[in-house]
Amino acid sequence: MTTQLDQGWTWETAGPVSVPRLGAWQRLSERGAALVLAHPEVPEGTFRPNLVVRLGESGGASLALLATRAVISSLRSLPGAHVVGHEEATLGGHPARRQKITYEEAGQAVCAVRWLCVIGGLSLEITCSFAPEQLLGMEPLLHRMVSLATVEAGPTTPPTTPPTTPPAGAPAATGPEPALDRTASEHLGRPLEDLSRIAAVQPFVAGGHLVGDEALGLLMSRAEDRVGAVHPAEEGPLRAELVAAGLLDATGVPTTAGRQLLAPLRERTFSFTVGASRADLATSLTAWVGPAGAFLVSGPAPAGDPATPALGRSRVQAVNAASLPALIVSWLGVGPAWSYTGEHLALTAEAFARRLENGPVTSPPGRDPGLVRLWREPWLAWSLQDAGSEAPASTWLSAGTAGQHLVFVNGTGGVELEPFQSAAVWSVLARHVHDGMVRLGAY
């Protein structure tokens, strides 16, 4: 059913759910979906933003179980899926879970934000999808559409709209209730499912080539056609290493694979570095980003094997610029956590540095429950810094199931930690890449 509103908006209704639609958007049909709203048609090769409503029988499943099943289904069915965020929300006034997931579809990076809730005998899912380069216009619009959605509380069985078709490999509709995160549940005063195991099932998957740091200098000189960048006596062994990696031929000219890898460096780029450190690791990822994509040089991934690559070696790869935010989130190991948003934590700079360097070998200063929880989790400090910028790097603390915190120094020289939902990190990184591409005139 379609109902006209003012200012070019209409209400689109399916069963108990009504969602506002901009007049230029289109209502489409899709097997297994109760409602599909899509952006006006886009050029070939451009992702078409959309909002999809699915309805089904809850089968007596709780919201926590429904949301857990959705995470498992996404990791099984979506190529390159990474669950970035899982948090409390509301949908039409009903308790809900909101999840942010990144994946790839036909070589395109996609971000999906999904709301889930249980209403009587119904399960309801609204999923909004857009490409990272569409972040500024589409994410707030789609969030607004969902925030205005209405959900009637009456029916206990699915309406006559098509039922949801579970993707291949989806878990059974029933099962044991997920374990609770007892600390977060007690602190926030409501039962919250344990999210700690999600990180274990989505480790960082490395790509690209491993090269020695000296060979990397020779390789990058080929992007600028700088012959003689390395002393002739040293070039032979370094060239041999790159030949063995399939990046240069015997004469020192880039191979097809080498040219593809170096393509981003042959155009105007902007560059930034993500640095990360914890008690047993100091590493970084540097990206040169331009219209042809991004050239990455990275050390060991905090979310991967800390011994790969070994000291003195780096991993090099080229990726689509739109894929960068998801790759960095995965490299850092950012994932779902129950964040105590609004509850700032404060400690001395000395205590912060000591905890980061030595781990939780001492007791936390004070008895703040949030700090006590934070203290026992694994810490990873990470920063985002533009090359050549005089602005200070933004610094974050990733603390396991305690989530993400923005780190800043207060007026007294102490350290304050502001909790953020994990899903916000992807948006921060996507905005950073987007703004850089705008400066280049690529967007």
Short mmCIF file of C-alpha atoms in Angstrom, two decimals:
data_model
loop_
_atom_site.label_atom_id
_atom_site.label_comp_id
_atom_site.label_asym_id
_atom_site.label_seq_id
_atom_site.Cartn_x
_atom_site.Cartn_y
_atom_site.Cartn_z
CA MET A 1 0.00 0.00 0.00
CA THR A 2 1.27 3.49 -0.87
CA THR A 3 0.10 6.67 0.87
CA GLN A 4 1.05 10.17 -0.31
CA LEU A 5 2.77 12.61 2.08
CA ASP A 6 3.85 16.22 1.73
CA GLN A 7 7.17 17.34 0.18
CA GLY A 8 7.48 14.39 -2.20
CA TRP A 9 7.41 11.65 0.46
CA THR A 10 5.08 8.65 0.50
CA TRP A 11 4.43 5.90 3.03
CA GLU A 12 5.10 2.38 1.77
CA THR A 13 3.44 -0.36 3.83
CA ALA A 14 4.00 -4.11 4.07
CA GLY A 15 2.17 -5.99 6.83
CA PRO A 16 2.68 -4.14 10.11
CA VAL A 17 5.56 -2.02 8.79
CA SER A 18 5.33 1.40 7.13
CA VAL A 19 8.42 3.19 5.81
CA PRO A 20 8.68 6.66 4.23
CA ARG A 21 10.00 6.83 0.67
CA LEU A 22 11.30 9.80 -1.30
CA GLY A 23 9.19 10.33 -4.39
CA ALA A 24 12.12 9.67 -6.74
CA TRP A 25 12.87 6.31 -5.12
CA GLN A 26 11.22 3.20 -6.48
CA ARG A 27 9.34 0.33 -4.88
CA LEU A 28 10.58 -2.96 -6.34
CA SER A 29 9.74 -6.63 -5.95
CA GLU A 30 12.23 -9.16 -4.68
CA ARG A 31 11.67 -12.80 -3.81
CA GLY A 32 11.72 -13.31 -0.06
CA ALA A 33 11.28 -9.61 0.75
CA ALA A 34 8.14 -7.91 2.04
CA LEU A 35 9.24 -4.48 0.78
CA VAL A 36 12.12 -3.15 -1.32
CA LEU A 37 12.80 0.57 -1.78
CA ALA A 38 15.61 1.53 -4.15
CA HIS A 39 17.40 4.68 -5.21
CA PRO A 40 16.58 5.82 -8.76
CA GLU A 41 18.48 3.81 -11.34
CA VAL A 42 22.24 4.41 -11.30
CA PRO A 43 24.94 4.08 -14.00
CA GLU A 44 26.38 0.64 -14.62
CA GLY A 45 29.14 -0.13 -12.13
CA THR A 46 27.60 2.05 -9.41
CA PHE A 47 25.96 0.46 -6.39
CA ARG A 48 22.25 1.19 -6.08
CA PRO A 49 21.37 2.12 -2.48
CA ASN A 50 18.35 0.32 -1.13
CA LEU A 51 16.21 -0.51 1.89
CA VAL A 52 14.76 -4.02 2.27
CA VAL A 53 12.11 -5.18 4.75
CA ARG A 54 11.82 -8.88 5.56
CA LEU A 55 9.17 -10.50 7.73
CA GLY A 56 9.01 -14.03 9.07
CA GLU A 57 7.86 -16.20 11.92
CA SER A 58 9.92 -15.70 15.05
CA GLY A 59 9.32 -19.28 16.15
CA GLY A 60 9.49 -18.12 19.73
CA ALA A 61 13.06 -16.85 19.28
CA SER A 62 14.16 -13.98 21.48
CA LEU A 63 15.66 -10.80 20.07
CA ALA A 64 19.11 -11.91 21.22
CA LEU A 65 18.77 -15.25 19.43
CA LEU A 66 17.40 -13.63 16.28
CA ALA A 67 20.32 -11.18 16.19
CA THR A 68 22.87 -13.95 16.84
CA ARG A 69 21.44 -16.01 14.00
CA ALA A 70 21.69 -12.96 11.73
CA VAL A 71 25.40 -12.55 12.52
CA ILE A 72 26.10 -16.22 11.76
CA SER A 73 24.09 -16.06 8.54
CA SER A 74 25.95 -12.95 7.33
CA LEU A 75 29.37 -14.46 7.98
CA ARG A 76 28.36 -17.61 6.11
CA SER A 77 26.58 -16.08 3.14
CA LEU A 78 28.11 -12.66 2.35
CA PRO A 79 31.49 -12.64 0.56
CA GLY A 80 34.20 -11.05 2.65
CA ALA A 81 31.73 -10.20 5.41
CA HIS A 82 32.95 -8.44 8.54
CA VAL A 83 30.54 -7.61 11.35
CA VAL A 84 31.69 -4.21 12.58
CA GLY A 85 28.94 -3.30 15.03
CA HIS A 86 26.11 -4.85 17.04
CA GLU A 87 24.26 -2.58 19.40
CA GLU A 88 20.96 -1.78 21.04
CA ALA A 89 18.43 0.25 19.09
CA THR A 90 14.69 0.79 18.66
CA LEU A 91 12.54 0.16 15.61
CA GLY A 92 9.11 1.75 15.52
CA GLY A 93 9.24 2.03 19.31
CA HIS A 94 10.18 -1.65 19.80
CA PRO A 95 13.48 -2.92 21.26
CA ALA A 96 15.83 -3.85 18.46
CA ARG A 97 19.40 -4.70 17.56
CA ARG A 98 21.32 -2.72 14.94
CA GLN A 99 24.22 -4.33 13.12
CA LYS A 100 26.75 -2.84 10.69
CA ILE A 101 28.29 -5.28 8.22
CA THR A 102 30.77 -4.75 5.41
CA TYR A 103 31.11 -7.14 2.48
CA GLU A 104 31.77 -7.26 -1.26
CA GLU A 105 29.27 -7.78 -4.06
CA ALA A 106 30.47 -8.28 -7.62
CA GLY A 107 33.78 -6.60 -6.74
CA GLN A 108 32.10 -3.61 -5.07
CA ALA A 109 32.47 -2.68 -1.42
CA VAL A 110 29.13 -2.52 0.38
CA CYS A 111 28.09 -1.38 3.85
CA ALA A 112 24.84 -2.78 5.25
CA VAL A 113 23.11 -1.50 8.38
CA ARG A 114 20.49 -3.92 9.66
CA TRP A 115 17.77 -3.48 12.30
CA LEU A 116 16.16 -6.57 13.85
CA CYS A 117 13.27 -6.93 16.27
CA VAL A 118 10.67 -9.45 17.44
CA ILE A 119 7.00 -8.45 17.62
CA GLY A 120 4.75 -11.16 18.97
CA GLY A 121 5.13 -14.09 16.58
CA LEU A 122 6.89 -12.00 13.93
CA SER A 123 10.55 -11.40 13.24
CA LEU A 124 11.25 -8.12 11.47
CA GLU A 125 14.41 -7.12 9.64
CA ILE A 126 15.14 -3.83 7.86
CA THR A 127 18.44 -3.69 6.00
CA CYS A 128 19.86 -0.52 4.43
CA SER A 129 22.74 -0.93 1.97
CA PHE A 130 25.02 1.60 0.28
CA ALA A 131 28.55 1.91 -1.06
CA PRO A 132 31.23 3.63 1.05
CA GLU A 133 31.60 6.46 -1.46
CA GLN A 134 27.87 7.16 -0.98
CA LEU A 135 28.32 7.52 2.78
CA LEU A 136 27.58 11.24 3.18
CA GLY A 137 24.26 11.24 1.37
CA MET A 138 22.95 7.74 1.87
CA GLU A 139 23.77 6.76 5.45
CA PRO A 140 21.88 9.69 7.06
CA LEU A 141 18.98 9.37 4.60
CA LEU A 142 18.54 5.64 5.18
CA HIS A 143 18.86 6.06 8.96
CA ARG A 144 16.21 8.76 8.79
CA MET A 145 13.85 6.52 6.84
CA VAL A 146 14.22 3.77 9.44
CA SER A 147 13.87 6.18 12.37
CA LEU A 148 10.51 7.33 10.95
CA ALA A 149 9.25 3.80 10.26
CA THR A 150 6.17 2.67 12.18
CA VAL A 151 5.51 -0.87 13.34
CA GLU A 152 2.11 -2.04 14.52
CA ALA A 153 2.20 -4.36 17.50
CA GLY A 154 -0.95 -6.34 16.66
CA PRO A 155 -0.29 -9.41 14.49
CA THR A 156 1.29 -12.53 15.92
CA THR A 157 1.61 -14.37 12.59
CA PRO A 158 3.19 -13.16 9.37
CA PRO A 159 0.90 -11.27 6.96
CA THR A 160 0.29 -12.40 3.40
CA THR A 161 3.43 -10.66 2.14
CA PRO A 162 6.21 -13.01 0.99
CA PRO A 163 8.08 -14.58 3.92
CA THR A 164 11.77 -14.20 4.41
CA THR A 165 13.84 -16.82 2.63
CA PRO A 166 16.87 -17.69 4.78
CA PRO A 167 20.17 -17.58 2.86
CA ALA A 168 22.03 -20.79 2.19
CA GLY A 169 23.88 -21.97 5.28
CA ALA A 170 21.70 -19.98 7.66
CA PRO A 171 21.38 -21.57 11.13
CA ALA A 172 18.18 -23.19 12.28
CA ALA A 173 15.32 -20.96 13.42
CA THR A 174 15.39 -22.35 16.92
CA GLY A 175 18.19 -23.14 19.31
CA PRO A 176 19.61 -22.38 22.74
CA GLU A 177 19.67 -18.80 23.91
CA PRO A 178 23.07 -17.12 23.46
CA ALA A 179 25.23 -16.73 26.53
CA LEU A 180 25.04 -13.37 28.27
CA ASP A 181 27.75 -10.78 28.78
CA ARG A 182 27.20 -10.69 32.52
CA THR A 183 29.33 -7.62 33.19
CA ALA A 184 27.62 -5.45 30.56
CA SER A 185 24.18 -6.86 31.46
CA GLU A 186 24.57 -6.03 35.15
CA HIS A 187 26.03 -2.58 34.47
CA LEU A 188 23.39 -1.52 31.93
CA GLY A 189 20.52 -3.27 33.74
CA ARG A 190 19.21 -5.54 30.97
CA PRO A 191 20.24 -8.89 29.45
CA LEU A 192 22.81 -8.46 26.69
CA GLU A 193 24.26 -11.30 24.66
CA ASP A 194 27.96 -12.21 24.76
CA LEU A 195 29.70 -10.75 21.69
CA SER A 196 33.23 -11.91 22.48
CA ARG A 197 33.21 -14.91 20.16
CA ILE A 198 32.48 -12.89 17.01
CA ALA A 199 36.09 -11.69 16.82
CA ALA A 200 37.34 -15.29 16.83
CA VAL A 201 35.33 -16.19 13.72
CA GLN A 202 36.31 -13.18 11.61
CA PRO A 203 40.10 -12.88 11.75
CA PHE A 204 41.92 -10.62 9.33
CA VAL A 205 42.65 -12.32 6.00
CA ALA A 206 45.85 -10.94 4.52
CA GLY A 207 46.40 -10.38 0.81
CA GLY A 208 49.09 -8.97 -1.42
CA HIS A 209 52.82 -9.71 -1.47
CA LEU A 210 55.48 -9.85 1.25
CA VAL A 211 58.63 -7.89 0.45
CA GLY A 212 61.62 -6.69 2.40
CA ASP A 213 61.61 -3.04 3.42
CA GLU A 214 64.65 -2.26 1.23
CA ALA A 215 63.11 -4.01 -1.76
CA LEU A 216 59.98 -1.96 -1.17
CA GLY A 217 61.97 1.22 -1.84
CA LEU A 218 63.16 -0.18 -5.16
CA LEU A 219 59.64 -1.25 -6.09
CA MET A 220 58.14 2.17 -5.31
CA SER A 221 60.86 3.88 -7.36
CA ARG A 222 59.58 1.98 -10.40
CA ALA A 223 56.20 3.69 -10.01
CA GLU A 224 58.00 6.99 -10.62
CA ASP A 225 60.36 5.51 -13.24
CA ARG A 226 63.30 6.50 -11.05
CA VAL A 227 66.23 4.45 -12.35
CA GLY A 228 69.21 4.49 -10.02
CA ALA A 229 67.16 5.08 -6.89
CA VAL A 230 69.13 2.26 -5.27
CA HIS A 231 72.93 1.85 -5.42
CA PRO A 232 73.87 -0.56 -8.26
CA ALA A 233 75.72 -2.84 -5.85
CA GLU A 234 72.56 -3.22 -3.76
CA GLU A 235 69.99 -3.33 -6.53
CA GLY A 236 70.84 -6.86 -7.72
CA PRO A 237 69.68 -8.78 -4.62
CA LEU A 238 66.69 -6.49 -4.13
CA ARG A 239 65.66 -6.88 -7.76
CA ALA A 240 66.01 -10.64 -7.44
CA GLU A 241 63.62 -10.59 -4.49
CA LEU A 242 61.02 -8.65 -6.47
CA VAL A 243 61.50 -10.91 -9.50
CA ALA A 244 60.84 -13.92 -7.26
CA ALA A 245 57.67 -12.21 -6.03
CA GLY A 246 56.52 -11.74 -9.64
CA LEU A 247 56.56 -7.93 -9.43
CA LEU A 248 59.58 -7.16 -11.67
CA ASP A 249 61.00 -8.97 -14.67
CA ALA A 250 64.68 -9.85 -15.02
CA THR A 251 65.46 -6.42 -16.47
CA GLY A 252 63.87 -4.61 -13.51
CA VAL A 253 60.72 -3.56 -15.35
CA PRO A 254 57.41 -4.06 -13.52
CA THR A 255 55.44 -7.12 -14.62
CA THR A 256 51.69 -6.98 -15.23
CA ALA A 257 51.16 -7.78 -11.54
CA GLY A 258 53.69 -5.10 -10.61
CA ARG A 259 52.06 -2.48 -12.82
CA GLN A 260 48.64 -3.24 -11.31
CA LEU A 261 50.10 -2.95 -7.83
CA LEU A 262 51.84 0.35 -8.57
CA ALA A 263 49.01 1.94 -10.57
CA PRO A 264 47.72 4.10 -7.68
CA LEU A 265 51.19 5.63 -7.23
CA ARG A 266 51.33 6.80 -10.85
CA GLU A 267 48.57 9.35 -10.23
CA ARG A 268 47.97 12.14 -7.73
CA THR A 269 47.30 10.66 -4.29
CA PHE A 270 46.79 11.56 -0.67
CA SER A 271 48.36 9.46 2.04
CA PHE A 272 47.64 8.52 5.62
CA THR A 273 48.94 6.09 8.22
CA VAL A 274 47.14 3.98 10.78
CA GLY A 275 49.52 3.12 13.60
CA ALA A 276 48.73 0.49 16.23
CA SER A 277 50.51 -0.64 19.38
CA ARG A 278 49.99 -2.91 22.36
CA ALA A 279 52.25 -4.64 24.86
CA ASP A 280 53.57 -7.17 22.33
CA LEU A 281 53.25 -5.31 19.03
CA ALA A 282 53.97 -2.02 17.27
CA THR A 283 52.80 -1.91 13.66
CA SER A 284 51.35 0.36 11.00
CA LEU A 285 49.47 0.52 7.73
CA THR A 286 50.13 3.30 5.22
CA ALA A 287 47.85 4.00 2.27
CA TRP A 288 48.45 6.11 -0.83
CA VAL A 289 44.98 6.73 -2.23
CA GLY A 290 43.98 8.09 -5.62
CA PRO A 291 41.53 7.68 -8.51
CA ALA A 292 43.20 4.41 -9.57
CA GLY A 293 42.80 2.86 -6.12
CA ALA A 294 44.94 2.56 -3.02
CA PHE A 295 48.48 1.25 -2.60
CA LEU A 296 48.95 -0.21 0.88
CA VAL A 297 52.06 -1.03 2.86
CA SER A 298 51.32 -2.78 6.13
CA GLY A 299 53.05 -4.51 8.97
CA PRO A 300 51.59 -7.33 11.09
CA ALA A 301 47.84 -7.04 11.56
CA PRO A 302 46.72 -6.63 15.19
CA ALA A 303 43.86 -8.99 14.32
CA GLY A 304 46.15 -11.54 12.65
CA ASP A 305 49.33 -13.49 13.29
CA PRO A 306 51.69 -11.00 15.00
CA ALA A 307 54.68 -12.75 13.38
CA THR A 308 53.49 -12.06 9.81
CA PRO A 309 55.09 -10.23 8.17
CA ALA A 310 58.38 -10.68 10.01
CA LEU A 311 60.54 -7.81 11.19
CA GLY A 312 62.04 -5.95 8.23
CA ARG A 313 59.31 -7.04 5.82
CA SER A 314 56.03 -5.48 4.76
CA ARG A 315 52.92 -6.58 2.95
CA VAL A 316 52.08 -4.61 -0.19
CA GLN A 317 48.78 -4.68 -2.04
CA ALA A 318 46.47 -2.55 -4.17
CA VAL A 319 42.77 -2.28 -3.37
CA ASN A 320 39.78 -0.24 -4.45
CA ALA A 321 39.64 2.98 -2.42
CA ALA A 322 36.08 2.18 -1.37
CA SER A 323 37.31 -1.09 0.19
CA LEU A 324 39.83 0.68 2.43
CA PRO A 325 37.57 1.38 5.46
CA ALA A 326 36.48 -2.27 5.69
CA LEU A 327 40.04 -3.52 5.24
CA ILE A 328 41.40 -1.25 7.97
CA VAL A 329 38.59 -2.17 10.37
CA SER A 330 39.36 -5.85 9.76
CA TRP A 331 43.15 -5.26 10.07
CA LEU A 332 42.63 -3.57 13.44
CA GLY A 333 40.14 -6.21 14.60
CA VAL A 334 37.32 -3.75 15.27
CA GLY A 335 34.14 -5.68 16.03
CA PRO A 336 30.95 -5.73 18.08
CA ALA A 337 31.08 -4.65 21.72
CA TRP A 338 28.70 -3.24 24.32
CA SER A 339 30.03 0.29 24.71
CA TYR A 340 29.12 2.35 27.76
CA THR A 341 28.47 5.44 25.63
CA GLY A 342 28.18 8.64 27.62
CA GLU A 343 30.38 7.33 30.45
CA HIS A 344 33.78 9.01 30.06
CA LEU A 345 36.73 7.47 31.88
CA ALA A 346 39.69 9.42 33.23
CA LEU A 347 43.15 8.38 34.39
CA THR A 348 46.62 9.86 34.50
CA ALA A 349 48.80 9.84 31.40
CA GLU A 350 51.34 7.75 33.30
CA ALA A 351 48.77 5.09 34.23
CA PHE A 352 47.49 4.94 30.64
CA ALA A 353 50.99 4.53 29.18
CA ARG A 354 51.96 1.94 31.79
CA ARG A 355 48.81 -0.15 31.19
CA LEU A 356 49.31 -0.02 27.43
CA GLU A 357 52.95 -1.08 27.69
CA ASN A 358 52.73 -3.72 30.41
CA GLY A 359 49.20 -5.11 30.15
CA PRO A 360 46.88 -5.59 33.15
CA VAL A 361 49.65 -6.49 35.60
CA THR A 362 48.47 -3.91 38.11
CA SER A 363 45.06 -3.01 39.44
CA PRO A 364 43.14 -0.18 37.79
CA PRO A 365 43.31 3.20 39.51
CA GLY A 366 40.04 3.71 41.35
CA ARG A 367 36.87 1.62 41.46
CA ASP A 368 34.93 2.95 38.49
CA PRO A 369 33.12 -0.16 37.10
CA GLY A 370 33.76 0.97 33.54
CA LEU A 371 37.47 1.34 34.17
CA VAL A 372 37.64 -1.99 36.01
CA ARG A 373 36.01 -3.68 33.03
CA LEU A 374 38.27 -1.84 30.58
CA TRP A 375 41.41 -2.72 32.52
CA ARG A 376 41.05 -6.49 32.19
CA GLU A 377 40.42 -6.41 28.43
CA PRO A 378 43.22 -6.53 25.81
CA TRP A 379 44.29 -3.02 24.83
CA LEU A 380 45.26 -1.78 21.39
CA ALA A 381 46.00 1.91 20.88
CA TRP A 382 45.64 3.06 17.30
CA SER A 383 45.89 6.39 15.52
CA LEU A 384 44.95 7.96 12.21
CA GLN A 385 47.32 10.56 10.76
CA ASP A 386 47.39 12.29 7.36
CA ALA A 387 50.82 12.53 5.74
CA GLY A 388 52.24 16.03 5.96
CA SER A 389 49.45 17.26 8.21
CA GLU A 390 50.25 19.51 11.13
CA ALA A 391 47.05 18.48 12.88
CA PRO A 392 47.56 15.97 15.69
CA ALA A 393 46.65 12.38 14.97
CA SER A 394 43.32 11.15 16.25
CA THR A 395 43.99 8.41 18.79
CA TRP A 396 41.71 5.54 19.78
CA LEU A 397 41.79 2.68 22.23
CA SER A 398 40.34 -0.65 21.21
CA ALA A 399 39.63 -2.74 24.31
CA GLY A 400 38.10 -6.09 23.40
CA THR A 401 34.55 -6.52 24.65
CA ALA A 402 34.73 -3.04 26.22
CA GLY A 403 34.79 -1.58 22.72
CA GLN A 404 36.22 1.56 21.15
CA HIS A 405 37.24 4.74 22.95
CA LEU A 406 38.42 8.07 21.59
CA VAL A 407 41.51 9.15 23.54
CA PHE A 408 42.25 12.77 24.34
CA VAL A 409 44.28 14.77 26.85
CA ASN A 410 42.24 17.00 29.14
CA GLY A 411 43.10 20.41 30.52
CA THR A 412 45.02 18.96 33.48
CA GLY A 413 47.23 16.71 31.35
CA GLY A 414 45.29 13.57 32.19
CA VAL A 415 43.88 11.07 29.68
CA GLU A 416 40.16 10.80 29.06
CA LEU A 417 38.51 7.96 27.17
CA GLU A 418 35.18 8.56 25.43
CA PRO A 419 33.32 5.33 24.55
CA PHE A 420 32.05 5.03 20.98
CA GLN A 421 29.96 2.35 19.34
CA SER A 422 32.17 0.13 17.19
CA ALA A 423 30.07 0.85 14.10
CA ALA A 424 31.18 4.50 14.28
CA VAL A 425 34.79 3.53 13.53
CA TRP A 426 33.93 2.38 10.01
CA SER A 427 32.11 5.66 9.40
CA VAL A 428 35.11 7.68 10.66
CA LEU A 429 37.45 5.83 8.30
CA ALA A 430 35.02 5.99 5.37
CA ARG A 431 34.57 9.73 5.89
CA HIS A 432 38.35 10.18 6.01
CA VAL A 433 38.82 8.39 2.67
CA HIS A 434 35.82 10.17 1.15
CA ASP A 435 37.13 13.62 2.13
CA GLY A 436 40.53 12.81 0.64
CA MET A 437 38.98 11.69 -2.62
CA VAL A 438 36.93 14.90 -2.74
CA ARG A 439 40.14 16.95 -2.34
CA LEU A 440 41.59 15.06 -5.31
CA GLY A 441 38.46 15.69 -7.36
CA ALA A 442 37.88 11.94 -7.65
CA TYR A 443 34.40 12.11 -6.08
#
